[in-house]
Short mmCIF file of C-alpha atoms in Angstrom, two decimals:
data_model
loop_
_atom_site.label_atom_id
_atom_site.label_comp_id
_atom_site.label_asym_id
_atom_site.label_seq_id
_atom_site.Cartn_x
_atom_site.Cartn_y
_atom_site.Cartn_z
CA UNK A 1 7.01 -7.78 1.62
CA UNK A 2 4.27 -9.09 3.65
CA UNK A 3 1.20 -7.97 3.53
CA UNK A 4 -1.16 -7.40 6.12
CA UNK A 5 -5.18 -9.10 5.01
CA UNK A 6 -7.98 -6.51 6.08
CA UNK A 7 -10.55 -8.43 7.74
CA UNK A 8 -14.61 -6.89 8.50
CA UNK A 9 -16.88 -8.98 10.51
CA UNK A 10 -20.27 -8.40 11.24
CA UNK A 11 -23.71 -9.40 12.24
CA UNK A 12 -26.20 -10.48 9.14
CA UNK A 13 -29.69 -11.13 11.39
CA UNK A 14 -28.95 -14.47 13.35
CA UNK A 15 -25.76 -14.77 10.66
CA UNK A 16 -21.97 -13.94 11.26
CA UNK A 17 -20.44 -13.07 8.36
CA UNK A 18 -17.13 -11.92 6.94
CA UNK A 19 -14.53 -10.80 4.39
CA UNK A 20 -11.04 -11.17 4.03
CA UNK A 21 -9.19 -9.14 0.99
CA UNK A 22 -5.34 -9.08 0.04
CA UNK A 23 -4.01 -6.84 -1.56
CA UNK A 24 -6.68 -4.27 -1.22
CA UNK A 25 -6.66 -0.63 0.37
CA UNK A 26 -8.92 -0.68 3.37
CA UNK A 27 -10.76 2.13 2.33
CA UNK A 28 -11.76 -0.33 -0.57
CA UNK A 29 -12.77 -2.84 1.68
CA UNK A 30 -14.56 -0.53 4.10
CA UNK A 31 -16.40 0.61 0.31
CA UNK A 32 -17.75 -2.56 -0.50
CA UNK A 33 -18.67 -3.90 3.12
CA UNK A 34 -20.77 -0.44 3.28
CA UNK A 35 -22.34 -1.00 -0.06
CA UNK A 36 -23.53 -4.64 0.27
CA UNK A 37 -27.46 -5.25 0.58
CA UNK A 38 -29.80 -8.12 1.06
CA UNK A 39 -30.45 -10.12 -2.16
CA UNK A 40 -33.51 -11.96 -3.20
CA UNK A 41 -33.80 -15.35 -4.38
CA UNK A 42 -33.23 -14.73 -7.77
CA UNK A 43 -30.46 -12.28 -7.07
CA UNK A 44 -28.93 -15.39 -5.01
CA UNK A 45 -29.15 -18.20 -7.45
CA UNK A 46 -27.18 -15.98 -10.09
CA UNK A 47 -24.43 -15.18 -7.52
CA UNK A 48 -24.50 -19.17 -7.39
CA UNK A 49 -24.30 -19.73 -10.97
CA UNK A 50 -21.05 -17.15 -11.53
CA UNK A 51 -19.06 -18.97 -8.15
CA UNK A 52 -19.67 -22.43 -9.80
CA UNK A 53 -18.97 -21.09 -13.11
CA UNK A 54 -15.84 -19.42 -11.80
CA UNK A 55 -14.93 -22.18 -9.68
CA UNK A 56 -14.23 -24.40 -12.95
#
């Protein structure tokens, strides 16, 4: 069965940004595009720290 990715794009400021989700209802993704929100700089360096910790 192949499935089809759901795919949101949008404007952040002078930024393009996007998602791409598998496997995912697109309500979900719709959900968590909706509920995303500007982080500071300490907000951003843990989101750092978890994808390098993840990414070993």
């Amino acid at each position: 069965m192949i499935r089809t990715p759901a795919v949101r794009v949008w404007w952040e400021k002078d930024t393009l940004a996007g998602l791409r989700a598998e496997g995912v209802p697109e309500e979900g993704v719709d959900t968590l595009v909706k509920g995303l929100r500007e982080v500071d700089p300490r907000g951003l360096d843990r989101i750092r720290a978890t994808a390098i910790a993840y990414d070993h």
